[in-house]
Every structure is written in C-alpha cells, then in structure tokens.
PDB file of C-alpha atoms in Angstrom:
ATOM      1  CA  UNK A   1     -10.057  -1.532   8.757  1.00  0.00           C
ATOM      2  CA  UNK A   2     -13.613  -2.255   8.774  1.00  0.00           C
ATOM      3  CA  UNK A   3     -16.074   0.246  10.351  1.00  0.00           C
ATOM      4  CA  UNK A   4     -17.518  -0.815  13.636  1.00  0.00           C
ATOM      5  CA  UNK A   5     -21.199  -1.172  11.750  1.00  0.00           C
ATOM      6  CA  UNK A   6     -19.877  -3.668   9.292  1.00  0.00           C
ATOM      7  CA  UNK A   7     -18.075  -5.365  11.797  1.00  0.00           C
ATOM      8  CA  UNK A   8     -21.734  -5.480  14.079  1.00  0.00           C
ATOM      9  CA  UNK A   9     -23.811  -6.570  11.176  1.00  0.00           C
ATOM     10  CA  UNK A  10     -21.259  -8.989   9.796  1.00  0.00           C
ATOM     11  CA  UNK A  11     -21.315 -10.714  13.838  1.00  0.00           C
ATOM     12  CA  UNK A  12     -24.621 -10.767  14.327  1.00  0.00           C
ATOM     13  CA  UNK A  13     -25.615 -12.259  10.513  1.00  0.00           C
ATOM     14  CA  UNK A  14     -22.929 -15.242  11.978  1.00  0.00           C
ATOM     15  CA  UNK A  15     -24.694 -16.064  15.115  1.00  0.00           C
ATOM     16  CA  UNK A  16     -27.944 -16.055  13.198  1.00  0.00           C
ATOM     17  CA  UNK A  17     -25.638 -18.375  11.204  1.00  0.00           C
ATOM     18  CA  UNK A  18     -24.289 -20.061  14.002  1.00  0.00           C
ATOM     19  CA  UNK A  19     -27.790 -21.258  15.840  1.00  0.00           C
ATOM     20  CA  UNK A  20     -28.979 -22.185  12.497  1.00  0.00           C
ATOM     21  CA  UNK A  21     -25.488 -24.063  10.221  1.00  0.00           C
ATOM     22  CA  UNK A  22     -22.335 -26.011  11.182  1.00  0.00           C
ATOM     23  CA  UNK A  23     -20.341 -24.206   8.888  1.00  0.00           C
ATOM     24  CA  UNK A  24     -20.846 -20.988   6.397  1.00  0.00           C
ATOM     25  CA  UNK A  25     -20.477 -21.337   3.328  1.00  0.00           C
ATOM     26  CA  UNK A  26     -20.200 -18.395   0.494  1.00  0.00           C
ATOM     27  CA  UNK A  27     -19.413 -18.131  -2.906  1.00  0.00           C
ATOM     28  CA  UNK A  28     -17.344 -15.108  -5.084  1.00  0.00           C
ATOM     29  CA  UNK A  29     -16.449 -14.849  -8.631  1.00  0.00           C
ATOM     30  CA  UNK A  30     -14.143 -12.534 -10.230  1.00  0.00           C
ATOM     31  CA  UNK A  31     -16.552 -11.365 -13.053  1.00  0.00           C
ATOM     32  CA  UNK A  32     -15.433 -10.271 -16.528  1.00  0.00           C
ATOM     33  CA  UNK A  33     -16.646  -8.508 -19.354  1.00  0.00           C
ATOM     34  CA  UNK A  34     -15.890  -9.667 -23.047  1.00  0.00           C
ATOM     35  CA  UNK A  35     -13.636  -6.170 -22.798  1.00  0.00           C
ATOM     36  CA  UNK A  36     -11.668  -7.612 -20.030  1.00  0.00           C
ATOM     37  CA  UNK A  37     -13.085  -5.490 -16.787  1.00  0.00           C
ATOM     38  CA  UNK A  38     -14.244  -6.585 -13.950  1.00  0.00           C
ATOM     39  CA  UNK A  39     -17.432  -6.076 -12.452  1.00  0.00           C
ATOM     40  CA  UNK A  40     -17.422  -4.899  -8.809  1.00  0.00           C
ATOM     41  CA  UNK A  41     -19.912  -3.649  -5.961  1.00  0.00           C
ATOM     42  CA  UNK A  42     -20.351  -1.837  -3.267  1.00  0.00           C
ATOM     43  CA  UNK A  43     -22.497  -2.759  -0.708  1.00  0.00           C
ATOM     44  CA  UNK A  44     -24.626  -0.582   1.841  1.00  0.00           C
ATOM     45  CA  UNK A  45     -24.082  -2.504   5.188  1.00  0.00           C
ATOM     46  CA  UNK A  46     -19.609  -3.421   4.342  1.00  0.00           C
ATOM     47  CA  UNK A  47     -17.213  -0.209   2.979  1.00  0.00           C
ATOM     48  CA  UNK A  48     -15.174  -1.251   0.057  1.00  0.00           C
ATOM     49  CA  UNK A  49     -15.074  -2.238  -3.163  1.00  0.00           C
ATOM     50  CA  UNK A  50     -15.889  -5.885  -3.809  1.00  0.00           C
ATOM     51  CA  UNK A  51     -16.722  -8.817  -6.145  1.00  0.00           C
ATOM     52  CA  UNK A  52     -19.701  -9.995  -6.131  1.00  0.00           C
ATOM     53  CA  UNK A  53     -20.915 -13.189  -4.571  1.00  0.00           C
ATOM     54  CA  UNK A  54     -22.686 -14.554  -1.140  1.00  0.00           C
ATOM     55  CA  UNK A  55     -23.915 -17.630   0.782  1.00  0.00           C
ATOM     56  CA  UNK A  56     -25.029 -20.903   0.076  1.00  0.00           C
ATOM     57  CA  UNK A  57     -28.237 -21.643   0.994  1.00  0.00           C
ATOM     58  CA  UNK A  58     -29.715 -25.398   2.113  1.00  0.00           C
ATOM     59  CA  UNK A  59     -31.131 -27.513  -0.467  1.00  0.00           C
ATOM     60  CA  UNK A  60     -28.849 -25.015  -3.102  1.00  0.00           C
ATOM     61  CA  UNK A  61     -25.810 -25.900  -5.387  1.00  0.00           C
ATOM     62  CA  UNK A  62     -22.761 -23.459  -5.100  1.00  0.00           C
ATOM     63  CA  UNK A  63     -23.228 -22.908  -8.539  1.00  0.00           C
ATOM     64  CA  UNK A  64     -26.447 -21.962  -7.872  1.00  0.00           C
ATOM     65  CA  UNK A  65     -26.180 -19.513  -5.921  1.00  0.00           C
ATOM     66  CA  UNK A  66     -23.053 -18.334  -7.619  1.00  0.00           C
ATOM     67  CA  UNK A  67     -25.693 -17.359 -10.248  1.00  0.00           C
ATOM     68  CA  UNK A  68     -28.682 -15.965  -8.406  1.00  0.00           C
ATOM     69  CA  UNK A  69     -25.992 -14.199  -6.739  1.00  0.00           C
ATOM     70  CA  UNK A  70     -24.516 -12.534 -10.060  1.00  0.00           C
ATOM     71  CA  UNK A  71     -28.419 -11.812 -10.919  1.00  0.00           C
ATOM     72  CA  UNK A  72     -29.113  -9.908  -7.801  1.00  0.00           C
ATOM     73  CA  UNK A  73     -26.117  -8.049  -7.043  1.00  0.00           C
ATOM     74  CA  UNK A  74     -25.818  -6.781 -11.032  1.00  0.00           C
ATOM     75  CA  UNK A  75     -28.298  -8.304 -13.091  1.00  0.00           C
ATOM     76  CA  UNK A  76     -25.329 -10.851 -14.954  1.00  0.00           C
ATOM     77  CA  UNK A  77     -25.801 -14.362 -15.916  1.00  0.00           C
ATOM     78  CA  UNK A  78     -22.681 -16.042 -16.998  1.00  0.00           C
ATOM     79  CA  UNK A  79     -21.817 -16.337 -20.813  1.00  0.00           C
ATOM     80  CA  UNK A  80     -19.277 -18.412 -20.892  1.00  0.00           C
ATOM     81  CA  UNK A  81     -17.625 -21.714 -18.386  1.00  0.00           C
ATOM     82  CA  UNK A  82     -17.732 -21.294 -14.781  1.00  0.00           C
ATOM     83  CA  UNK A  83     -14.037 -22.105 -13.302  1.00  0.00           C
ATOM     84  CA  UNK A  84     -13.740 -22.738  -9.678  1.00  0.00           C
ATOM     85  CA  UNK A  85     -10.330 -21.758  -8.922  1.00  0.00           C
ATOM     86  CA  UNK A  86      -9.940 -22.016  -5.035  1.00  0.00           C
ATOM     87  CA  UNK A  87     -11.953 -22.666  -1.319  1.00  0.00           C
ATOM     88  CA  UNK A  88     -10.235 -20.620   1.283  1.00  0.00           C
ATOM     89  CA  UNK A  89     -11.010 -20.343   4.822  1.00  0.00           C
ATOM     90  CA  UNK A  90     -12.524 -16.938   5.836  1.00  0.00           C
ATOM     91  CA  UNK A  91     -11.918 -16.107   9.150  1.00  0.00           C
ATOM     92  CA  UNK A  92     -11.753 -12.474   9.473  1.00  0.00           C
ATOM     93  CA  UNK A  93     -15.577 -13.194   8.863  1.00  0.00           C
ATOM     94  CA  UNK A  94     -16.242 -16.515  11.350  1.00  0.00           C
ATOM     95  CA  UNK A  95     -14.171 -19.826  11.922  1.00  0.00           C
ATOM     96  CA  UNK A  96     -16.625 -21.247  10.443  1.00  0.00           C
ATOM     97  CA  UNK A  97     -16.562 -18.995   7.115  1.00  0.00           C
ATOM     98  CA  UNK A  98     -15.726 -20.582   3.332  1.00  0.00           C
ATOM     99  CA  UNK A  99     -15.736 -19.483   0.443  1.00  0.00           C
ATOM    100  CA  UNK A 100     -15.708 -20.735  -3.227  1.00  0.00           C
ATOM    101  CA  UNK A 101     -13.900 -18.557  -5.368  1.00  0.00           C
ATOM    102  CA  UNK A 102     -14.796 -18.799  -9.141  1.00  0.00           C
ATOM    103  CA  UNK A 103     -13.712 -16.938 -12.690  1.00  0.00           C
ATOM    104  CA  UNK A 104     -16.505 -16.689 -15.553  1.00  0.00           C
ATOM    105  CA  UNK A 105     -17.209 -13.982 -17.996  1.00  0.00           C
ATOM    106  CA  UNK A 106     -20.659 -12.252 -18.123  1.00  0.00           C
ATOM    107  CA  UNK A 107     -22.880  -9.826 -19.848  1.00  0.00           C
ATOM    108  CA  UNK A 108     -25.194  -7.797 -18.092  1.00  0.00           C
ATOM    109  CA  UNK A 109     -28.290  -7.822 -18.922  1.00  0.00           C
ATOM    110  CA  UNK A 110     -29.500  -4.497 -17.495  1.00  0.00           C
ATOM    111  CA  UNK A 111     -27.977  -1.842 -15.019  1.00  0.00           C
ATOM    112  CA  UNK A 112     -27.894  -2.036 -11.705  1.00  0.00           C
ATOM    113  CA  UNK A 113     -30.528  -0.071  -9.699  1.00  0.00           C
ATOM    114  CA  UNK A 114     -28.813   0.616  -5.849  1.00  0.00           C
ATOM    115  CA  UNK A 115     -30.953  -0.912  -3.584  1.00  0.00           C
ATOM    116  CA  UNK A 116     -31.301  -1.330   0.281  1.00  0.00           C
ATOM    117  CA  UNK A 117     -28.115  -4.137  -0.331  1.00  0.00           C
ATOM    118  CA  UNK A 118     -26.591  -2.735  -3.272  1.00  0.00           C
ATOM    119  CA  UNK A 119     -25.264   0.911  -3.475  1.00  0.00           C
ATOM    120  CA  UNK A 120     -23.332   0.886  -6.721  1.00  0.00           C
ATOM    121  CA  UNK A 121     -22.026  -1.100  -9.059  1.00  0.00           C
ATOM    122  CA  UNK A 122     -19.471  -0.747 -12.570  1.00  0.00           C
ATOM    123  CA  UNK A 123     -17.254  -2.655 -14.959  1.00  0.00           C
ATOM    124  CA  UNK A 124     -13.667  -1.770 -13.830  1.00  0.00           C
ATOM    125  CA  UNK A 125     -10.310  -1.924 -16.017  1.00  0.00           C
ATOM    126  CA  UNK A 126      -7.921  -4.082 -13.984  1.00  0.00           C
ATOM    127  CA  UNK A 127      -5.078  -1.141 -13.981  1.00  0.00           C
ATOM    128  CA  UNK A 128      -7.933   1.131 -12.577  1.00  0.00           C
ATOM    129  CA  UNK A 129      -9.759  -0.346 -10.005  1.00  0.00           C
ATOM    130  CA  UNK A 130     -12.106   2.006  -7.846  1.00  0.00           C
ATOM    131  CA  UNK A 131     -10.277   3.690  -4.667  1.00  0.00           C
ATOM    132  CA  UNK A 132     -11.626   1.393  -1.350  1.00  0.00           C
ATOM    133  CA  UNK A 133     -10.852  -1.671  -3.598  1.00  0.00           C
ATOM    134  CA  UNK A 134     -10.195  -4.351  -0.335  1.00  0.00           C
ATOM    135  CA  UNK A 135      -6.942  -6.048  -0.069  1.00  0.00           C
ATOM    136  CA  UNK A 136      -8.457  -9.538  -0.099  1.00  0.00           C
ATOM    137  CA  UNK A 137      -9.506  -8.863  -3.578  1.00  0.00           C
ATOM    138  CA  UNK A 138      -6.373  -7.347  -4.654  1.00  0.00           C
ATOM    139  CA  UNK A 139      -4.902 -10.773  -3.604  1.00  0.00           C
ATOM    140  CA  UNK A 140      -7.065 -12.427  -5.430  1.00  0.00           C
ATOM    141  CA  UNK A 141      -6.452 -10.208  -8.603  1.00  0.00           C
ATOM    142  CA  UNK A 142      -3.094 -10.773  -7.759  1.00  0.00           C
ATOM    143  CA  UNK A 143      -3.046 -14.167  -8.153  1.00  0.00           C
ATOM    144  CA  UNK A 144      -5.420 -14.848 -10.960  1.00  0.00           C
ATOM    145  CA  UNK A 145      -2.755 -12.461 -12.859  1.00  0.00           C
ATOM    146  CA  UNK A 146      -0.276 -15.051 -11.188  1.00  0.00           C
ATOM    147  CA  UNK A 147       2.119 -12.509  -9.816  1.00  0.00           C
ATOM    148  CA  UNK A 148       1.404 -13.868  -6.063  1.00  0.00           C
ATOM    149  CA  UNK A 149       0.932 -17.371  -4.412  1.00  0.00           C
ATOM    150  CA  UNK A 150      -2.065 -19.025  -3.843  1.00  0.00           C
ATOM    151  CA  UNK A 151      -3.057 -18.316  -0.340  1.00  0.00           C
ATOM    152  CA  UNK A 152      -5.815 -20.603   2.144  1.00  0.00           C
ATOM    153  CA  UNK A 153      -7.163 -17.503   3.801  1.00  0.00           C
ATOM    154  CA  UNK A 154      -9.393 -15.347   2.345  1.00  0.00           C
TER     155      UNK A 154
END
C-alpha cells in the first residue's frame, strides 16, 4: 500500500505531465553487476526498493533516458548489451503511463551518496532482496527468471 504522500506527489507530477504531454513514458532496468547482484534504489518520495529508472524527456531516446537515470540514481555505467525486455502499461501511476523495461550489466564508478531524491542504494543477491522490495519489482524478477508469464501491466 502506497503512502498518502507518495500518492500525492505522484498525482501532482502526473497532472503537470498531463498538461504538458499527451502520454508519459518511462524507463526502468534490471541492472546486474558482474557478481549477478541486482542494483536497487530507495526514493525519498515513495516507499520501497525499486529498480532504477525515470521519465523520458522530450527530444531524448529511451536509451539516452535510461543511461542518464542510471548515472543520476546510482553512478552506474552500462558495460554490456542493453536488452529491451518489454513495454508495460502502468495504470497505477496514471491512465497514460508506459514503461520500457530493460536488462543490463553495469559497473558503479563510485558509491551513490544519498540526496533529496535517492536516500539509499545497493547491490543485492536475488535470494537476499531487502525488506520493502516492491511487488512490481518482484514480478519483473520472476518474469526474468521464467517463473512467471510476462504481463502487460506493470
């Protein structure tokens, strides 16, 4: 269950986007290091642990947006092939939101210091995910592992 603050912030951002864009489009990635651990972030404005990602800005490709978000949220650089896995509809955020989901191998240039947006980050073994890992993230990991059929809804 999302907190009131998280719902309010999300709603305000999407109202602004509705006035400036016909559709919102974001990117997220399952980012693995060479040891097979996944990189997760914890935001200041929404509860839980999430895969890094964010919005695609005007004039920007999805890949450019993802590379920017990975740098901003974790000091991450993609080291191998970037694999587009799926495009999801995200109706929990708004009736106009879509998310491109990628898989990649990354390297972290330096630990990410907490800031106003990202309060905590880390690499985690898949069998030792932190408490508060979101259900959507767990569904995506089950899809990646072949334990679950890919869905159309984020």
